[in-house]
GROMACS .gro file of C-alpha atoms in nm:
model
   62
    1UNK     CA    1  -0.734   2.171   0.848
    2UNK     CA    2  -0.536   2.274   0.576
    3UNK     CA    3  -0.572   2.024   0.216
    4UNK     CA    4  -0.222   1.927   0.219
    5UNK     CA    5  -0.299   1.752   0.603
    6UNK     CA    6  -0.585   1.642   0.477
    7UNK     CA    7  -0.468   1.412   0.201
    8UNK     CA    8  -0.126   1.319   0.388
    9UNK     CA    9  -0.399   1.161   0.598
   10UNK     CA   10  -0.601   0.989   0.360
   11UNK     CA   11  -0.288   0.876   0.180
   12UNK     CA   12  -0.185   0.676   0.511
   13UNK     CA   13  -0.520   0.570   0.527
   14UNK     CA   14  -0.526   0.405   0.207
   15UNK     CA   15  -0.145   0.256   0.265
   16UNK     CA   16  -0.295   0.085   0.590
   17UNK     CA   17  -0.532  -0.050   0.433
   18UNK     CA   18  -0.339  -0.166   0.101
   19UNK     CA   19  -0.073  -0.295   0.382
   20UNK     CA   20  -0.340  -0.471   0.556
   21UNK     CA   21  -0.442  -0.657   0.227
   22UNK     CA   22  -0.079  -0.691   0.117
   23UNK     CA   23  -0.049  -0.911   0.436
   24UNK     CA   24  -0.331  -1.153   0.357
   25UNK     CA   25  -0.260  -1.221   0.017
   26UNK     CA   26   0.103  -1.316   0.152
   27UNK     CA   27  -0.015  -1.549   0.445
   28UNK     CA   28  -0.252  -1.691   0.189
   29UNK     CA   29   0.068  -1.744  -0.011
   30UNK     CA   30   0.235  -1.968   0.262
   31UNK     CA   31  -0.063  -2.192   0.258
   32UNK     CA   32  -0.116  -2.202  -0.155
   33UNK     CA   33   0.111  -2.014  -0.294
   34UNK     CA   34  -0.013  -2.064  -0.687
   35UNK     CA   35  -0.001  -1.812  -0.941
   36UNK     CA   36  -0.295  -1.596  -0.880
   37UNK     CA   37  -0.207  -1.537  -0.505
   38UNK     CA   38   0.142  -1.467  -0.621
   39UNK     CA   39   0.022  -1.240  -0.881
   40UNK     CA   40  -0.216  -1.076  -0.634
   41UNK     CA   41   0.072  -0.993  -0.424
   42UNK     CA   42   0.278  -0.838  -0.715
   43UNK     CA   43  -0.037  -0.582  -0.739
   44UNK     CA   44  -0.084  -0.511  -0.402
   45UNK     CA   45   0.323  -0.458  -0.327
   46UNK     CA   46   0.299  -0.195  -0.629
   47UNK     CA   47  -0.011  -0.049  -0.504
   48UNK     CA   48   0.174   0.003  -0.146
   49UNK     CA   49   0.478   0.099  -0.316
   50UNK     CA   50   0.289   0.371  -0.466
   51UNK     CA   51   0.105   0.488  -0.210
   52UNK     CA   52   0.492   0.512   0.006
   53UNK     CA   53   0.653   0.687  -0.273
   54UNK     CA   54   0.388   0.942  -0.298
   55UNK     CA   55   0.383   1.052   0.077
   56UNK     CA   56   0.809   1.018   0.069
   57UNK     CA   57   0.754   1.243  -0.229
   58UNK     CA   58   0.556   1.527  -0.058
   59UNK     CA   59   0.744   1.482   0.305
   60UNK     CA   60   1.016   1.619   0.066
   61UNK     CA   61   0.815   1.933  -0.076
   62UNK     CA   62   0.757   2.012   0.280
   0.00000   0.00000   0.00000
């Protein structure tokens, strides 16, 4: 396997998985949506923002 497979795959990995947690902190949200859930979800939307830009990035090398 060539590197650049390699961390395409680990890079959609780890947005799956940041996804996965973005999700939870925003159904925790509906049911108490204070200001450290809603701040929680600010990081993990950047962090998965990140993450998409990254592979959109490199799908454009390619």
């Amino acid at each position: 396997m060539s590197s650049s497979i390699i961390d395409d795959y680990i890079m959609t990995e780890e947005l799956g998985r940041a996804g996965d947690d973005l999700v939870k902190w925003l159904e925790l949200a509906e049911i108490a949506p204070d200001p450290g859930t809603l701040l929680k979800i600010s990081e993990y939307a950047s962090h998965v923002a990140a993450i998409a830009a990254g592979l959109a990035a490199k799908q454009m090398e390619n």
